[in-house]
Short mmCIF file of N, CA and C in Angstrom, two decimals:
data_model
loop_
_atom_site.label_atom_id
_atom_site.label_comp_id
_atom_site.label_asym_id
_atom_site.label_seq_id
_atom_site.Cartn_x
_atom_site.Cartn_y
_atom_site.Cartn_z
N UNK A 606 -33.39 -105.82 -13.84
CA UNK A 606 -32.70 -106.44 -12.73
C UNK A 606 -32.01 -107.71 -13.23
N UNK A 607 -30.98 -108.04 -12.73
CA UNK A 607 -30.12 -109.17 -13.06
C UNK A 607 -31.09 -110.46 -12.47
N UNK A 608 -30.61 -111.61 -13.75
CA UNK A 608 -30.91 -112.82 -12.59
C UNK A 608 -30.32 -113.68 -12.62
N UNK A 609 -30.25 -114.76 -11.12
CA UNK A 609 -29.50 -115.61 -10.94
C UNK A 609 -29.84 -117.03 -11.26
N UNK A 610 -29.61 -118.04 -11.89
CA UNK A 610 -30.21 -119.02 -12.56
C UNK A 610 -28.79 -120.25 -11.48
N UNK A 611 -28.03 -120.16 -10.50
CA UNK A 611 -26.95 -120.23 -9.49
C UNK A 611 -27.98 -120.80 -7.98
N UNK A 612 -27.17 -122.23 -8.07
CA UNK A 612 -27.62 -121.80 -6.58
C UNK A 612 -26.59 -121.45 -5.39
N UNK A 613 -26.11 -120.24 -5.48
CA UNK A 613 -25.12 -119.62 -4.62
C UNK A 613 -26.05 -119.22 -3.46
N UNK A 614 -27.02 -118.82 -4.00
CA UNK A 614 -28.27 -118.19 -2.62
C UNK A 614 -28.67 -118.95 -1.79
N UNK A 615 -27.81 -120.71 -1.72
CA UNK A 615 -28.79 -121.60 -0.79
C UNK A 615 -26.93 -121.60 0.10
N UNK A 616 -26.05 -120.77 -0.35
CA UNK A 616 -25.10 -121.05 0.73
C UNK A 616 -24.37 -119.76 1.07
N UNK A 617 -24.96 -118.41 0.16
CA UNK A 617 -23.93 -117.17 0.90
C UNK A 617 -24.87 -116.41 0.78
N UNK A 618 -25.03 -115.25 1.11
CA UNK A 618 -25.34 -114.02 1.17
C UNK A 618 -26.68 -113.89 2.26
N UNK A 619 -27.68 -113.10 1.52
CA UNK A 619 -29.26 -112.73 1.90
C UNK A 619 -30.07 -113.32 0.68
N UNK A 620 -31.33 -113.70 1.31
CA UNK A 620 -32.20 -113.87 0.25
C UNK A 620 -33.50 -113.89 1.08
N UNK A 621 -34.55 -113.35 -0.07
CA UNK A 621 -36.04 -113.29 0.01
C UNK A 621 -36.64 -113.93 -0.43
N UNK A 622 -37.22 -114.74 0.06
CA UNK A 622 -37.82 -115.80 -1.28
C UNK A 622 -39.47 -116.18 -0.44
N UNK A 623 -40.37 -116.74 -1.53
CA UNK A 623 -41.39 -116.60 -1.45
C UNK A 623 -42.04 -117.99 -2.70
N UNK A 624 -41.29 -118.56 -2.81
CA UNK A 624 -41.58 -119.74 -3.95
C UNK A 624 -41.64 -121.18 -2.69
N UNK A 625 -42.42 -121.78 -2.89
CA UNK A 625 -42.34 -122.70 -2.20
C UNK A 625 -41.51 -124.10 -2.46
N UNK A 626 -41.40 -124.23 -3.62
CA UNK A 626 -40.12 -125.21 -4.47
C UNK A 626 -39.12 -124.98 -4.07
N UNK A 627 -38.31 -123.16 -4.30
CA UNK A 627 -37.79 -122.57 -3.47
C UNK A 627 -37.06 -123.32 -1.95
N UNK A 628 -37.88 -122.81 -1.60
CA UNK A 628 -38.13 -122.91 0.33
C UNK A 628 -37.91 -124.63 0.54
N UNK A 629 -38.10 -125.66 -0.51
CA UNK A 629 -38.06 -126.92 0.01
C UNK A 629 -36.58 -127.46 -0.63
N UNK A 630 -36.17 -126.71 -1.35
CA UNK A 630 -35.25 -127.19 -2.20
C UNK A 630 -33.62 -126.73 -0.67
N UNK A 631 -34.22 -125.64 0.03
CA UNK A 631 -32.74 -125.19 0.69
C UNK A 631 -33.54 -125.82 2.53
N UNK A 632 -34.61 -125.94 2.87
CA UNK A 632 -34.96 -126.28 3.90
C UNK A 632 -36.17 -127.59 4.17
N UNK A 633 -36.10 -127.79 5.17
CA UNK A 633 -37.28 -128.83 5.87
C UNK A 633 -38.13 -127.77 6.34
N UNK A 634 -39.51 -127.69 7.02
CA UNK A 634 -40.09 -126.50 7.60
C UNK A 634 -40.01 -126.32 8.99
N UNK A 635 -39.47 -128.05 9.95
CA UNK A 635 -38.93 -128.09 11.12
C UNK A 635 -37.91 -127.31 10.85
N UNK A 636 -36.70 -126.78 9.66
CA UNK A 636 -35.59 -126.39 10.40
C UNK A 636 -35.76 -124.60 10.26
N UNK A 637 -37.02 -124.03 10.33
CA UNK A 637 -37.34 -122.50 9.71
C UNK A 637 -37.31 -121.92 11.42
N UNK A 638 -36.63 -121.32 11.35
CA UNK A 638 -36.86 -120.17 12.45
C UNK A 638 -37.42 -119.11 12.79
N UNK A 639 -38.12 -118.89 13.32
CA UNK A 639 -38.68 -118.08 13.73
C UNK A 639 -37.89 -116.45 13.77
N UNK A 640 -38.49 -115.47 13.40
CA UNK A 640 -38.12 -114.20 13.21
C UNK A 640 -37.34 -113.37 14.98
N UNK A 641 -38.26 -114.12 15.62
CA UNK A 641 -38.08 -113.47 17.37
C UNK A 641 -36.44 -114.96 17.30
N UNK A 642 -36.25 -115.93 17.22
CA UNK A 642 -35.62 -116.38 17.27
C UNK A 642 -34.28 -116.01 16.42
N UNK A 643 -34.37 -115.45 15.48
CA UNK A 643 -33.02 -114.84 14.71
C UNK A 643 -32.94 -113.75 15.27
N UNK A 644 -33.53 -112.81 15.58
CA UNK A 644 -33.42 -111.69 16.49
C UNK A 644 -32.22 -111.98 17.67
N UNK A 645 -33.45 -112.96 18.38
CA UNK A 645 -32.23 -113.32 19.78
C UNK A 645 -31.20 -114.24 19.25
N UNK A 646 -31.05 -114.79 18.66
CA UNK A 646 -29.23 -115.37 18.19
C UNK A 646 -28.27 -114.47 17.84
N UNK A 647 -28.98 -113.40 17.35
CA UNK A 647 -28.00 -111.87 16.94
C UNK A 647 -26.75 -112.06 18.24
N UNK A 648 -27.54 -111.92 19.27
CA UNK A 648 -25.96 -112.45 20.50
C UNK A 648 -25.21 -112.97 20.44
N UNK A 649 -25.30 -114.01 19.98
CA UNK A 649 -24.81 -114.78 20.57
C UNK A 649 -25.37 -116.12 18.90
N UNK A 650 -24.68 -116.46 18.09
CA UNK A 650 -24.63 -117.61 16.66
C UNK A 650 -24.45 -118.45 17.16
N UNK A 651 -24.87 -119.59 16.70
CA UNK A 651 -24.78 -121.10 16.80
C UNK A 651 -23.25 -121.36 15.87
N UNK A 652 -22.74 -122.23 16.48
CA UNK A 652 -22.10 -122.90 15.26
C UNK A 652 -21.93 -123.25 13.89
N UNK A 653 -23.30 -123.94 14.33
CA UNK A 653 -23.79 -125.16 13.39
C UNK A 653 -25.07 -124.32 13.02
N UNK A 654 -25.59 -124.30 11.73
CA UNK A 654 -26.90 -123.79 11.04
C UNK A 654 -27.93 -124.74 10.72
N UNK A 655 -29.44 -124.89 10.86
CA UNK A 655 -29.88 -126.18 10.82
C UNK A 655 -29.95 -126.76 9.35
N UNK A 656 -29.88 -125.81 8.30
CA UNK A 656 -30.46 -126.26 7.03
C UNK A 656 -29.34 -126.02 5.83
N UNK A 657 -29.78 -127.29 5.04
CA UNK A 657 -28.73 -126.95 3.82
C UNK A 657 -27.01 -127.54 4.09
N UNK A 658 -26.98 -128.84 5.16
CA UNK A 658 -25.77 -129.53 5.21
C UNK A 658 -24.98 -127.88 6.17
N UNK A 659 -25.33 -127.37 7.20
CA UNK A 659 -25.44 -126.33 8.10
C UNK A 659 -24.46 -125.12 7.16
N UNK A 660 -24.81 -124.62 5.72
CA UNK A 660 -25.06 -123.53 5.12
C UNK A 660 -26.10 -122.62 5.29
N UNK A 661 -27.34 -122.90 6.01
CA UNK A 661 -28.02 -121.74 5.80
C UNK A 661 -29.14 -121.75 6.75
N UNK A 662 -29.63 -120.83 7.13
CA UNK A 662 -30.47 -120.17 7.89
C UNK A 662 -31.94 -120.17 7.07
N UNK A 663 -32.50 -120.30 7.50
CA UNK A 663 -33.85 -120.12 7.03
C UNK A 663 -34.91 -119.16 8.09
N UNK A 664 -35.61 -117.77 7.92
CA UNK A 664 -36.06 -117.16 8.91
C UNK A 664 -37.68 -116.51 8.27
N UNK A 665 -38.81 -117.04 9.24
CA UNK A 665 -40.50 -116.76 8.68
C UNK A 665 -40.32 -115.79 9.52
N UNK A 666 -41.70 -115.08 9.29
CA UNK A 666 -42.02 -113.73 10.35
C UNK A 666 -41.78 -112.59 9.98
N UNK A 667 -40.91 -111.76 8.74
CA UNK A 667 -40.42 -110.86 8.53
C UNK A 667 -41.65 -110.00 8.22
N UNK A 668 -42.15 -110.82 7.51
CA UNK A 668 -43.82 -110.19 6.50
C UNK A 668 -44.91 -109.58 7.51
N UNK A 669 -44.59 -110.35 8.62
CA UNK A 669 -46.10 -110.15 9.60
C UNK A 669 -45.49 -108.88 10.36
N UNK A 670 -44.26 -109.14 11.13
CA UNK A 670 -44.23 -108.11 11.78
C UNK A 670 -43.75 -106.57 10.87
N UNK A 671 -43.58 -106.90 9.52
CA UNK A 671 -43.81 -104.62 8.64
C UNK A 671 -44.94 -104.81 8.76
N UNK A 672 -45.89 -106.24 8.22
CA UNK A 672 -47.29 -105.60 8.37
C UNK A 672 -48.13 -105.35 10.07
N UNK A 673 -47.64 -105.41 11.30
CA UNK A 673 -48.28 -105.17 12.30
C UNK A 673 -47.97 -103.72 12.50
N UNK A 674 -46.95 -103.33 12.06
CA UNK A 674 -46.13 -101.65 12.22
C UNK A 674 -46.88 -100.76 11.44
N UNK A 675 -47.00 -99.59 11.94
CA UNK A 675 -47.12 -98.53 10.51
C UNK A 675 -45.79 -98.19 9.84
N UNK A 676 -46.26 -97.93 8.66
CA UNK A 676 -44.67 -97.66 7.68
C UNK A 676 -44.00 -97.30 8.20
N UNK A 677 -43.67 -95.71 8.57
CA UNK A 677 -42.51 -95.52 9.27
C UNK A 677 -41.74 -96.09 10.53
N UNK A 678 -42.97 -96.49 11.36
CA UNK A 678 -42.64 -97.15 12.44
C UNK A 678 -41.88 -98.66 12.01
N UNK A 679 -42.08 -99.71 10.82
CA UNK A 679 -41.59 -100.35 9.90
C UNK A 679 -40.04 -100.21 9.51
N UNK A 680 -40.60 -99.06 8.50
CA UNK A 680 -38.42 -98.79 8.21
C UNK A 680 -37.65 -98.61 9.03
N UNK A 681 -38.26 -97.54 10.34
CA UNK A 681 -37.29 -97.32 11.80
C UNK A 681 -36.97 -98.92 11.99
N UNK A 682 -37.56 -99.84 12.19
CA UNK A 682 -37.38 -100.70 12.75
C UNK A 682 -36.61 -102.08 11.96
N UNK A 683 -36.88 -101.78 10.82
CA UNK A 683 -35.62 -102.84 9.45
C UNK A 683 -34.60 -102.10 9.26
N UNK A 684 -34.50 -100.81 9.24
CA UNK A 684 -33.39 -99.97 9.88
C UNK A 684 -32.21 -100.47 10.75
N UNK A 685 -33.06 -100.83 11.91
CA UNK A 685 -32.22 -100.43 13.09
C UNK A 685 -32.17 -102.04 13.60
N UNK A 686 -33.13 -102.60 14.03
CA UNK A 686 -33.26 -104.07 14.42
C UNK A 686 -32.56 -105.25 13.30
N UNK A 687 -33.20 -105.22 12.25
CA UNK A 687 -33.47 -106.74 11.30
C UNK A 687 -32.40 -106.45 10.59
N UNK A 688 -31.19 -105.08 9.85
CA UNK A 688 -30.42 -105.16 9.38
C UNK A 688 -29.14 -104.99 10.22
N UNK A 689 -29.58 -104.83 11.93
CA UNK A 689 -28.11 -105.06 12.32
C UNK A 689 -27.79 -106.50 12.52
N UNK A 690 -29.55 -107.28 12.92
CA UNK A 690 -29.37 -108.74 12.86
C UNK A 690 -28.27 -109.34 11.57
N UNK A 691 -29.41 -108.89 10.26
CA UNK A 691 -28.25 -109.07 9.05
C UNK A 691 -26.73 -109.32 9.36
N UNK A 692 -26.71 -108.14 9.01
CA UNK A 692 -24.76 -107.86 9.60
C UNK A 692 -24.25 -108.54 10.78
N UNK A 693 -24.75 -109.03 11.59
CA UNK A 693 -24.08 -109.86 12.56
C UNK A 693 -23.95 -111.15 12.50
N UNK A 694 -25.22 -111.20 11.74
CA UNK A 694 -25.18 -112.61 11.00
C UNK A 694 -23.70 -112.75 9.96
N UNK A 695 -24.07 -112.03 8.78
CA UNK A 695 -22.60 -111.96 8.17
C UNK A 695 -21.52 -111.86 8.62
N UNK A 696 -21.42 -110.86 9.29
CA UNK A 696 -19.99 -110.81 10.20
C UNK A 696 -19.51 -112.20 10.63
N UNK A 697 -20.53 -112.46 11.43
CA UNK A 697 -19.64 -114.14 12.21
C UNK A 697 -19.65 -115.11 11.77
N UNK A 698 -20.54 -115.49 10.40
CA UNK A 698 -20.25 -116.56 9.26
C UNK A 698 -19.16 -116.21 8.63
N UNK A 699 -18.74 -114.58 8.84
CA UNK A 699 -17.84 -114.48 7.57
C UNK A 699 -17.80 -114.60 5.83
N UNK A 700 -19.20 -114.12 5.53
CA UNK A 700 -20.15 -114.50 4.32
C UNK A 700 -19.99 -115.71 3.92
N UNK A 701 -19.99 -116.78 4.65
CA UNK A 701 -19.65 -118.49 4.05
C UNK A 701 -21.36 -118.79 4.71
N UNK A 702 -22.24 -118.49 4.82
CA UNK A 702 -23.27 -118.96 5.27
C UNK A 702 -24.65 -118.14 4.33
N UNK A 703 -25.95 -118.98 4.05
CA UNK A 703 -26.69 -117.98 3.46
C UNK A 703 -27.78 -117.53 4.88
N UNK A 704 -28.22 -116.44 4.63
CA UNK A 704 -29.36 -116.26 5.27
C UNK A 704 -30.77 -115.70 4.59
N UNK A 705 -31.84 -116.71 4.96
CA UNK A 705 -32.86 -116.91 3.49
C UNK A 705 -34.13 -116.50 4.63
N UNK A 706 -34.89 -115.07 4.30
CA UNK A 706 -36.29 -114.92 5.17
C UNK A 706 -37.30 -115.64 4.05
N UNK A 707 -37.88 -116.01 4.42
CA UNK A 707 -39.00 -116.80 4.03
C UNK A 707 -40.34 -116.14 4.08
N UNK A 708 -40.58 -115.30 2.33
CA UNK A 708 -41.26 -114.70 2.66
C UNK A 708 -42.90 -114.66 1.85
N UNK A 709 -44.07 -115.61 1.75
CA UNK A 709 -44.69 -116.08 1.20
C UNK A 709 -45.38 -115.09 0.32
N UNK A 710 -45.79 -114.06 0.77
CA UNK A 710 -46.73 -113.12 0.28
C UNK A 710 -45.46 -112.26 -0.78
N UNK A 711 -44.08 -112.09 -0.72
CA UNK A 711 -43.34 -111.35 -1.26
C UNK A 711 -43.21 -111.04 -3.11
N UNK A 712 -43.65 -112.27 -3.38
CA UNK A 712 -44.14 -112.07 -5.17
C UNK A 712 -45.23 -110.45 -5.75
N UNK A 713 -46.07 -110.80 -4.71
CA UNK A 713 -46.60 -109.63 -4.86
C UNK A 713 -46.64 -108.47 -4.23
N UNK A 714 -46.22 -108.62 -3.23
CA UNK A 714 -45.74 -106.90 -2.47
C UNK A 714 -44.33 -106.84 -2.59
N UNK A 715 -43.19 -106.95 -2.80
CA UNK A 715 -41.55 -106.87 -3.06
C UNK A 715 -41.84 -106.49 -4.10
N UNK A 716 -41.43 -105.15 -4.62
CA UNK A 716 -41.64 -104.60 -6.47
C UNK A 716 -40.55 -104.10 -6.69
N UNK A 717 -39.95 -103.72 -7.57
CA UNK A 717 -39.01 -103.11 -8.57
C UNK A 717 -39.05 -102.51 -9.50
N UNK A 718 -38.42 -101.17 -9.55
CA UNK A 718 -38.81 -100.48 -10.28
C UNK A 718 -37.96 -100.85 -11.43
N UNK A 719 -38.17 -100.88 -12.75
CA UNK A 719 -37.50 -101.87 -13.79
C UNK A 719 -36.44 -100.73 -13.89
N UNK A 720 -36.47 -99.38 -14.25
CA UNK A 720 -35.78 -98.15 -14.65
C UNK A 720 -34.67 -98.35 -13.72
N UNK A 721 -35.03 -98.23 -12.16
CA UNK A 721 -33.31 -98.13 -11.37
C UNK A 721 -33.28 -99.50 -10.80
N UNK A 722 -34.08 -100.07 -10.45
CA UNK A 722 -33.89 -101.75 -9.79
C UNK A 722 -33.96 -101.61 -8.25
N UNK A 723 -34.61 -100.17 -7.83
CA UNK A 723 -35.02 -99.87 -6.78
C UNK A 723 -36.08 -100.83 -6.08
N UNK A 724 -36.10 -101.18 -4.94
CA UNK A 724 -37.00 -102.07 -4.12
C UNK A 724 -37.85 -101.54 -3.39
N UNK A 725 -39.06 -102.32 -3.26
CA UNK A 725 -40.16 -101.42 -2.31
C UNK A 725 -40.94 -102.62 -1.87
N UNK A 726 -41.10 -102.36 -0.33
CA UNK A 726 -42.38 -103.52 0.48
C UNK A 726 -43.36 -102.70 0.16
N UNK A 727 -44.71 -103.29 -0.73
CA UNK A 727 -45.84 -102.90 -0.52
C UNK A 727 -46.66 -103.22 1.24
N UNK A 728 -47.15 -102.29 1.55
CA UNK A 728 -47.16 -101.90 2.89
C UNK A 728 -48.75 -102.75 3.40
N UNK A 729 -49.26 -103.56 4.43
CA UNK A 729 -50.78 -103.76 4.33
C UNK A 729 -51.60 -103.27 4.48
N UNK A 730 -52.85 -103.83 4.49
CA UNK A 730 -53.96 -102.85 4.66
C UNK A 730 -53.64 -102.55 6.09
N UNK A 731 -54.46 -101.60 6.98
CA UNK A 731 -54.93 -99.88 6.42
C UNK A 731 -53.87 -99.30 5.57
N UNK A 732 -52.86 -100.21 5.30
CA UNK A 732 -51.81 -98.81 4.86
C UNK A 732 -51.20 -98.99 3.54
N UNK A 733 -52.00 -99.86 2.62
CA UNK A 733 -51.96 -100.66 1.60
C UNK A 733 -51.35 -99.63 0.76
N UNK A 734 -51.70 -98.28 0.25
CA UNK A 734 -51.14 -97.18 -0.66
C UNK A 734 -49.62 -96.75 0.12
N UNK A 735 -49.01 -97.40 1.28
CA UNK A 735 -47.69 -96.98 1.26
C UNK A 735 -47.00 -97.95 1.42
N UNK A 736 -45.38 -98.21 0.72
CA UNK A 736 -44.30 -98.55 0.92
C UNK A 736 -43.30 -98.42 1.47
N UNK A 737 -42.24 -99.17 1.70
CA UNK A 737 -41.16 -99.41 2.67
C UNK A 737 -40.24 -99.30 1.26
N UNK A 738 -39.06 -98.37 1.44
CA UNK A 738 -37.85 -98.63 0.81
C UNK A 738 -36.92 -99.19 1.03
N UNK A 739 -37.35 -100.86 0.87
CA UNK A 739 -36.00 -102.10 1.32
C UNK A 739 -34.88 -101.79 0.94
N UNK A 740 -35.00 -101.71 -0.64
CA UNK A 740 -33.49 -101.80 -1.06
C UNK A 740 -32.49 -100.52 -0.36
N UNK A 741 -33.47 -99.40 -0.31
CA UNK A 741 -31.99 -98.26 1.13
C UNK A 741 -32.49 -98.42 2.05
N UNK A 742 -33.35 -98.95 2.95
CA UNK A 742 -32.67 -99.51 4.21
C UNK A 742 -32.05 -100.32 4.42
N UNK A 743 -31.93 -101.44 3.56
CA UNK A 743 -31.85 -102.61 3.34
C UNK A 743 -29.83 -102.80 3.09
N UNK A 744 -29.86 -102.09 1.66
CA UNK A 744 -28.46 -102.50 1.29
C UNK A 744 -28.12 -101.13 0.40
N UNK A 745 -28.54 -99.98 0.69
CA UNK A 745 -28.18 -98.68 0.82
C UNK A 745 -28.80 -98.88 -1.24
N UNK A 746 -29.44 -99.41 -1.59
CA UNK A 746 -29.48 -98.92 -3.26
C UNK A 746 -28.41 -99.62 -3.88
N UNK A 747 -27.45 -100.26 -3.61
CA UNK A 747 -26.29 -100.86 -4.25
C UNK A 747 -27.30 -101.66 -5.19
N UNK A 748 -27.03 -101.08 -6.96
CA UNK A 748 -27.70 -101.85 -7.86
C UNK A 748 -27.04 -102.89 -8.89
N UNK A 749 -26.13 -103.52 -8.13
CA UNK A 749 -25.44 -104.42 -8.79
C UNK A 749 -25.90 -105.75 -8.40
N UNK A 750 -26.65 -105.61 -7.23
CA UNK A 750 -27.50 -106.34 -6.42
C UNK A 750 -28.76 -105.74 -6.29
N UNK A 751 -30.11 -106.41 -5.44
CA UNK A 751 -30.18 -107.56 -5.81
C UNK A 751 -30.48 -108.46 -7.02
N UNK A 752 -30.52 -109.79 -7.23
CA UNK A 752 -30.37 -110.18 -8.28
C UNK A 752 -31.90 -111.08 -7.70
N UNK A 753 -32.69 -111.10 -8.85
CA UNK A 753 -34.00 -112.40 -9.03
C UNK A 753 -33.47 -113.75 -8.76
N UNK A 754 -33.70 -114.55 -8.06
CA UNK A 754 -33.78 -115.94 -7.96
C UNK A 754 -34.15 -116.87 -9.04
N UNK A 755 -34.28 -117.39 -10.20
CA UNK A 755 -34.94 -117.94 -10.59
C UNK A 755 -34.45 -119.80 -10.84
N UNK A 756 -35.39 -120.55 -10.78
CA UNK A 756 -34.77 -121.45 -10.43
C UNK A 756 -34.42 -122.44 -11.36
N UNK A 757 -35.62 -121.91 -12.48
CA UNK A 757 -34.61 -122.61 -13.76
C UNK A 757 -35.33 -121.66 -15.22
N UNK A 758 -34.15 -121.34 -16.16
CA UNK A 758 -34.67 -121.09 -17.35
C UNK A 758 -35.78 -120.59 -17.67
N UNK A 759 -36.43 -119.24 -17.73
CA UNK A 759 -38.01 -119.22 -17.95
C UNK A 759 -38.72 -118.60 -17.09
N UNK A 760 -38.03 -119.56 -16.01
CA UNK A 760 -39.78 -119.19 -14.49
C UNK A 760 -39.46 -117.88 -13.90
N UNK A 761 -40.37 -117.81 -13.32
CA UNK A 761 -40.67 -116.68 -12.72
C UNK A 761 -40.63 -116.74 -11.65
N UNK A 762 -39.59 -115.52 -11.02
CA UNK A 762 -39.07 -115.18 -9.85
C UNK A 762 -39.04 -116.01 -8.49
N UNK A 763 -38.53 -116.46 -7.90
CA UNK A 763 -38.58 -116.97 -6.61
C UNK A 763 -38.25 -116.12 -5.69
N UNK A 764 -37.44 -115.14 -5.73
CA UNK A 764 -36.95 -114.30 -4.82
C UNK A 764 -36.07 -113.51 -4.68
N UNK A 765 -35.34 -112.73 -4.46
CA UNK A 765 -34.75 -111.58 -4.23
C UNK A 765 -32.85 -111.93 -3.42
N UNK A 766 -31.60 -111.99 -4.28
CA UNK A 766 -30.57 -112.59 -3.63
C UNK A 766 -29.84 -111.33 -3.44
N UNK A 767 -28.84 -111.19 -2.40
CA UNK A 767 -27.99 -110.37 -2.73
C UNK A 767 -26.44 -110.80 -1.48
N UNK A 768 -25.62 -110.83 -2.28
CA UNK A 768 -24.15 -111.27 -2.20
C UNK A 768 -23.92 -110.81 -0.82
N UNK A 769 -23.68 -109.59 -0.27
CA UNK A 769 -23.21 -109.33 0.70
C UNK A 769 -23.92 -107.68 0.66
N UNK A 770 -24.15 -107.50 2.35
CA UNK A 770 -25.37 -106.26 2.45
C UNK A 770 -23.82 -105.39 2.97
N UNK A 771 -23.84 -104.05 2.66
CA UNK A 771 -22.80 -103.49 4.09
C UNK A 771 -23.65 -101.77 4.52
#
């Protein structure tokens, strides 16, 4: 998988991130939104974005609610809900804005398969032996994306970027 050593991810696209250096470097934790709250802005965007000189979005919650779902009930629902949010988000920034889920546990359940750069949510318990296929629900497999976060030289992963979803 490619990585990005850029901080383009704190002002365009999508990102996953799960580093807490990360998370302080593009937000305050007053300005994190809530998952039910990016949902309902899907309507209707703000102007103005709270974080990052109003570049970027910051959104918790993604993690809890695949893990309250069963898998399939999960992908139906990042499917259909959280990636049309995506896209509407993009659409009305016009990709000049980032949008960053905030996702703590994601170091170790977000995997990749090194061979295609395929993505997978490890799924929770009871359902810990199954996965979610992010990267095609997500951004259809396009493997030019996503790219690793890393935040400087060396370290290890912060999170998951990708330019523009369609």
């Amino acid at each position: 998988m490619k990585q990005l050593l850029d901080s383009v991810w704190m002002r365009r696209g999508t990102s996953w991130i799960w580093d807490a250096e990360a998370l302080a470097q593009v937000c305050t934790a007053s300005e994190v939104w809530s998952l039910r709250q990016f949902m309902q802005a899907a309507r209707n965007w703000p102007d103005d974005l709270p974080s990052n000189d109003n570049n970027t979005l910051v959104v918790a919650g993604l993690e809890g609610s695949l893990d309250v779902l069963p898998p399939d009930e999960a992908e139906d629902w990042l499917a259909a809900e959280v990636k049309g949010a995506l896209l509407s988000f993009q659409s009305y920034y016009e990709g000049q804005a980032a949008l960053v889920f905030w996702m703590p546990s994601g170091a170790g359940r977000l995997t990749t398969n090194p061979a295609t750069d395929a993505v997978a949510w490890r799924c929770a318990h009871p359902h810990s032996q199954a996965s979610l296929d992010f990267g095609r629900v997500l951004w259809g497999e396009a493997t030019d994306y996503p790219q690793e976060i890393l935040l400087r030289q060396g370290a290890k992963a912060s999170g998951l970027f990708h330019l523009r979803i369609t």
